[in-house]
Amino acid sequence: LTIMSTVSSSQDADRMQPELSKHLFMAATSSAIAEVVTFPIDTIKVYLQLQTKFDKTNLHLPEELEVGSAHSGMKSGHSHHNQRLGLTNLYNAMHEIYSHHGMRGYYRGVKPAVLRASLNNALSATIYKPVRHYFGSDDRDCSLYIKLLSGVVTGAGTQILAAPTDLLKVRMQADAIRHNPRYHGFFDAINQIYHKYGWRAFWRGLGPSMLRAGFSVAATLGKYDNCK
């Protein structure tokens, strides 16, 4: 009986291995496709968010985010005046991006964004159940708070790994607004940030991003697990 039980367990493990790989692949692929499709909307959002400068010289705003006005800072990247870029709606932002950068302007920073989405979603979908098991429940009918807690821990944990891709995405999107971008591609951005700020720079803003990812996974996977 012991031998038969051992053989059965081994066979179950062999079956689970390809299922896990398939699960990871499907989650990563679907997330990547969704990110590519929706990325132009995210770019427009960032473009609109960065259109206002603070009064006088802002010593605390990272230089990568210094946008300036539509007629001076947009082109030079060195304006320090409290001016708006003149982009008041979605259409104006789309027209501004296309006229200055073409279709490629909508996808500036898409590589780290796709990597972030694939990494976050694939890992979250895969480790959610083991995390729920860690909190003492293999039963799908367990309490909602256990599912939500499992989602928070899962999302926050995966964001630690994905934080560098999140930072690269934001910086490349902000850099694309400049007339003369500093970063010439994904790997050039990594190289410049590392040599200028060190490896710790890739985890700047980790705390808020962990909270965002944790609550996001809790609201999606945790609630989905509770409803199905």
Short mmCIF file of C-alpha atoms in Angstrom, two decimals:
data_model
loop_
_atom_site.label_atom_id
_atom_site.label_comp_id
_atom_site.label_asym_id
_atom_site.label_seq_id
_atom_site.Cartn_x
_atom_site.Cartn_y
_atom_site.Cartn_z
CA LEU A 1 0.00 0.00 0.00
CA THR A 2 2.85 2.38 0.84
CA ILE A 3 4.52 1.71 -2.51
CA MET A 4 1.24 2.23 -4.38
CA SER A 5 0.63 5.49 -2.50
CA THR A 6 4.13 6.71 -3.35
CA VAL A 7 3.67 5.86 -7.03
CA SER A 8 0.29 7.61 -7.08
CA SER A 9 1.75 10.76 -5.50
CA SER A 10 4.58 10.77 -8.02
CA GLN A 11 2.13 10.46 -10.90
CA ASP A 12 0.04 13.35 -9.51
CA ALA A 13 3.16 15.52 -9.27
CA ASP A 14 4.11 14.66 -12.86
CA ARG A 15 0.63 15.67 -14.05
CA MET A 16 0.68 18.93 -12.12
CA GLN A 17 4.02 20.07 -13.58
CA PRO A 18 2.77 20.60 -17.17
CA GLU A 19 -0.49 22.04 -15.83
CA LEU A 20 1.45 24.62 -13.80
CA SER A 21 3.61 25.53 -16.80
CA LYS A 22 0.53 25.88 -18.98
CA HIS A 23 -1.17 28.01 -16.34
CA LEU A 24 1.85 30.33 -16.11
CA PHE A 25 2.13 30.61 -19.88
CA MET A 26 -1.55 31.38 -20.43
CA ALA A 27 -1.68 33.95 -17.64
CA ALA A 28 1.47 35.69 -18.88
CA THR A 29 0.35 35.68 -22.52
CA SER A 30 -3.14 36.99 -21.87
CA SER A 31 -1.76 39.73 -19.61
CA ALA A 32 0.80 40.76 -22.23
CA ILE A 33 -1.85 41.00 -24.96
CA ALA A 34 -4.14 43.06 -22.73
CA GLU A 35 -1.27 45.41 -21.84
CA VAL A 36 -0.33 45.98 -25.49
CA VAL A 37 -3.94 46.74 -26.42
CA THR A 38 -4.55 49.17 -23.54
CA PHE A 39 -1.09 50.75 -23.32
CA PRO A 40 -1.88 53.80 -25.52
CA ILE A 41 -4.62 54.74 -23.03
CA ASP A 42 -2.10 54.55 -20.19
CA THR A 43 0.33 56.72 -22.15
CA ILE A 44 -2.34 59.37 -22.70
CA LYS A 45 -3.17 59.26 -18.98
CA VAL A 46 0.48 59.86 -18.04
CA TYR A 47 0.74 62.60 -20.67
CA LEU A 48 -2.22 64.45 -19.13
CA GLN A 49 -1.03 63.91 -15.56
CA LEU A 50 2.36 65.48 -16.30
CA GLN A 51 1.07 68.58 -18.00
CA THR A 52 1.08 70.87 -14.95
CA LYS A 53 4.17 72.34 -13.28
CA PHE A 54 4.43 73.52 -9.71
CA ASP A 55 4.99 77.18 -8.89
CA LYS A 56 8.55 78.51 -9.34
CA THR A 57 11.31 75.93 -9.36
CA ASN A 58 10.31 72.52 -8.10
CA LEU A 59 13.36 71.00 -6.46
CA HIS A 60 11.54 67.84 -5.47
CA LEU A 61 10.11 66.80 -8.82
CA PRO A 62 12.43 64.25 -10.49
CA GLU A 63 14.04 65.73 -13.56
CA GLU A 64 12.61 62.90 -15.64
CA LEU A 65 9.16 64.37 -14.93
CA GLU A 66 9.96 68.02 -15.65
CA VAL A 67 7.67 68.71 -18.56
CA GLY A 68 7.10 72.46 -18.66
CA SER A 69 4.79 74.26 -21.08
CA ALA A 70 3.66 73.25 -24.53
CA HIS A 71 5.73 75.93 -26.22
CA SER A 72 8.95 75.79 -24.24
CA GLY A 73 9.29 72.99 -21.67
CA MET A 74 7.72 70.42 -23.98
CA LYS A 75 10.55 70.92 -26.42
CA SER A 76 13.44 71.68 -24.10
CA GLY A 77 12.43 69.79 -20.96
CA HIS A 78 13.86 72.59 -18.79
CA SER A 79 10.94 74.94 -18.12
CA HIS A 80 10.36 75.74 -14.45
CA HIS A 81 7.20 77.85 -14.74
CA ASN A 82 3.76 77.05 -13.48
CA GLN A 83 2.15 76.62 -16.89
CA ARG A 84 -0.23 74.13 -18.42
CA LEU A 85 0.55 72.33 -21.62
CA GLY A 86 -2.81 73.28 -23.10
CA LEU A 87 -4.04 69.68 -23.25
CA THR A 88 -7.54 69.85 -21.85
CA ASN A 89 -9.07 66.63 -23.14
CA LEU A 90 -8.41 63.20 -24.55
CA TYR A 91 -8.47 64.27 -28.19
CA ASN A 92 -5.90 67.05 -27.70
CA ALA A 93 -3.56 64.67 -25.91
CA MET A 94 -3.87 62.05 -28.67
CA HIS A 95 -3.21 64.68 -31.34
CA GLU A 96 -0.20 66.09 -29.47
CA ILE A 97 1.42 62.69 -29.02
CA TYR A 98 0.85 61.67 -32.63
CA SER A 99 2.01 64.99 -34.13
CA HIS A 100 5.29 64.96 -32.18
CA HIS A 101 6.12 61.25 -32.02
CA GLY A 102 3.86 59.34 -34.42
CA MET A 103 2.33 56.00 -33.51
CA ARG A 104 5.50 55.00 -31.67
CA GLY A 105 4.78 57.73 -29.14
CA TYR A 106 1.81 55.78 -27.81
CA TYR A 107 4.01 52.77 -27.07
CA ARG A 108 6.97 54.40 -25.37
CA GLY A 109 7.76 52.16 -22.39
CA VAL A 110 5.64 49.25 -23.59
CA LYS A 111 8.40 46.65 -23.08
CA PRO A 112 8.71 47.04 -19.30
CA ALA A 113 4.93 47.41 -19.09
CA VAL A 114 4.36 44.08 -20.82
CA LEU A 115 7.03 42.46 -18.66
CA ARG A 116 5.43 43.88 -15.52
CA ALA A 117 1.92 42.76 -16.46
CA SER A 118 3.06 39.27 -17.45
CA LEU A 119 5.16 38.82 -14.32
CA ASN A 120 2.57 40.20 -11.92
CA ASN A 121 -0.45 38.38 -13.30
CA ALA A 122 1.25 35.07 -13.99
CA LEU A 123 2.76 34.88 -10.51
CA SER A 124 -0.38 36.16 -8.79
CA ALA A 125 -2.63 33.64 -10.53
CA THR A 126 -0.20 30.85 -9.72
CA ILE A 127 0.72 31.48 -6.08
CA TYR A 128 -2.65 32.74 -4.83
CA LYS A 129 -3.86 29.28 -3.83
CA PRO A 130 -0.60 28.28 -2.08
CA VAL A 131 -0.80 31.54 -0.11
CA ARG A 132 -4.40 30.78 0.81
CA HIS A 133 -3.26 27.32 1.88
CA TYR A 134 -0.57 28.93 4.05
CA PHE A 135 -3.28 30.84 5.89
CA GLY A 136 -4.93 27.55 6.67
CA SER A 137 -7.54 26.96 4.00
CA ASP A 138 -7.63 24.66 1.00
CA ASP A 139 -11.39 25.06 0.84
CA ARG A 140 -12.79 27.48 -1.73
CA ASP A 141 -15.70 28.13 0.65
CA CYS A 142 -13.45 29.61 3.32
CA SER A 143 -14.09 33.04 4.84
CA LEU A 144 -13.89 36.09 2.59
CA TYR A 145 -11.28 37.76 4.78
CA ILE A 146 -8.87 34.85 4.19
CA LYS A 147 -9.28 35.23 0.42
CA LEU A 148 -8.80 38.99 0.57
CA LEU A 149 -5.77 38.63 2.85
CA SER A 150 -4.31 36.03 0.51
CA GLY A 151 -4.83 38.43 -2.38
CA VAL A 152 -3.10 41.31 -0.57
CA VAL A 153 -0.08 39.17 0.34
CA THR A 154 0.09 37.69 -3.17
CA GLY A 155 -0.07 41.05 -4.93
CA ALA A 156 2.38 42.76 -2.59
CA GLY A 157 4.84 39.89 -2.89
CA THR A 158 4.81 39.76 -6.67
CA GLN A 159 5.22 43.54 -6.86
CA ILE A 160 8.59 43.26 -5.12
CA LEU A 161 9.80 41.35 -8.17
CA ALA A 162 7.96 43.52 -10.69
CA ALA A 163 8.85 46.93 -9.18
CA PRO A 164 11.85 47.59 -11.50
CA THR A 165 9.66 47.09 -14.57
CA ASP A 166 7.06 49.45 -13.13
CA LEU A 167 9.68 52.15 -12.57
CA LEU A 168 11.10 51.71 -16.07
CA LYS A 169 7.63 51.99 -17.59
CA VAL A 170 6.84 55.26 -15.82
CA ARG A 171 10.21 56.84 -16.54
CA MET A 172 10.15 55.90 -20.21
CA GLN A 173 6.61 57.23 -20.59
CA ALA A 174 7.54 60.50 -18.91
CA ASP A 175 10.73 60.72 -20.97
CA ALA A 176 8.77 60.30 -24.19
CA ILE A 177 7.08 63.65 -23.58
CA ARG A 178 10.40 65.40 -24.11
CA HIS A 179 11.30 66.61 -27.56
CA ASN A 180 14.73 64.97 -27.13
CA PRO A 181 14.20 61.84 -24.98
CA ARG A 182 17.06 60.80 -22.73
CA TYR A 183 16.48 57.10 -23.02
CA HIS A 184 17.12 55.36 -26.32
CA GLY A 185 15.27 52.18 -25.62
CA PHE A 186 14.61 49.72 -22.82
CA PHE A 187 18.17 48.60 -22.14
CA ASP A 188 19.57 52.11 -22.41
CA ALA A 189 17.11 53.21 -19.72
CA ILE A 190 18.28 50.39 -17.44
CA ASN A 191 21.91 51.31 -18.04
CA GLN A 192 21.46 55.03 -17.42
CA ILE A 193 19.35 54.63 -14.28
CA TYR A 194 21.77 52.09 -12.82
CA HIS A 195 24.90 54.17 -13.45
CA LYS A 196 23.32 57.41 -12.26
CA TYR A 197 21.36 56.23 -9.20
CA GLY A 198 22.48 52.67 -8.44
CA TRP A 199 20.46 49.46 -8.26
CA ARG A 200 18.28 50.69 -5.39
CA ALA A 201 16.70 53.24 -7.71
CA PHE A 202 14.78 50.44 -9.41
CA TRP A 203 12.79 49.91 -6.22
CA ARG A 204 11.85 53.54 -5.56
CA GLY A 205 8.20 53.87 -4.62
CA LEU A 206 8.04 50.21 -3.64
CA GLY A 207 5.76 50.76 -0.63
CA PRO A 208 2.87 52.44 -2.49
CA SER A 209 3.21 50.09 -5.44
CA MET A 210 3.00 47.08 -3.11
CA LEU A 211 -0.17 48.49 -1.56
CA ARG A 212 -1.69 49.12 -4.98
CA ALA A 213 -0.83 45.64 -6.24
CA GLY A 214 -1.99 44.00 -3.02
CA PHE A 215 -5.40 45.65 -3.02
CA SER A 216 -5.75 45.07 -6.76
CA VAL A 217 -5.15 41.33 -6.49
CA ALA A 218 -7.38 41.11 -3.42
CA ALA A 219 -10.20 42.85 -5.30
CA THR A 220 -9.80 40.66 -8.38
CA LEU A 221 -8.56 37.19 -7.44
CA GLY A 222 -9.89 37.27 -3.87
CA LYS A 223 -13.35 38.45 -4.85
CA TYR A 224 -13.45 36.20 -7.92
CA ASP A 225 -12.52 33.23 -5.75
CA ASN A 226 -15.35 34.14 -3.41
CA CYS A 227 -17.96 34.49 -6.16
CA LYS A 228 -17.25 31.46 -8.32
#
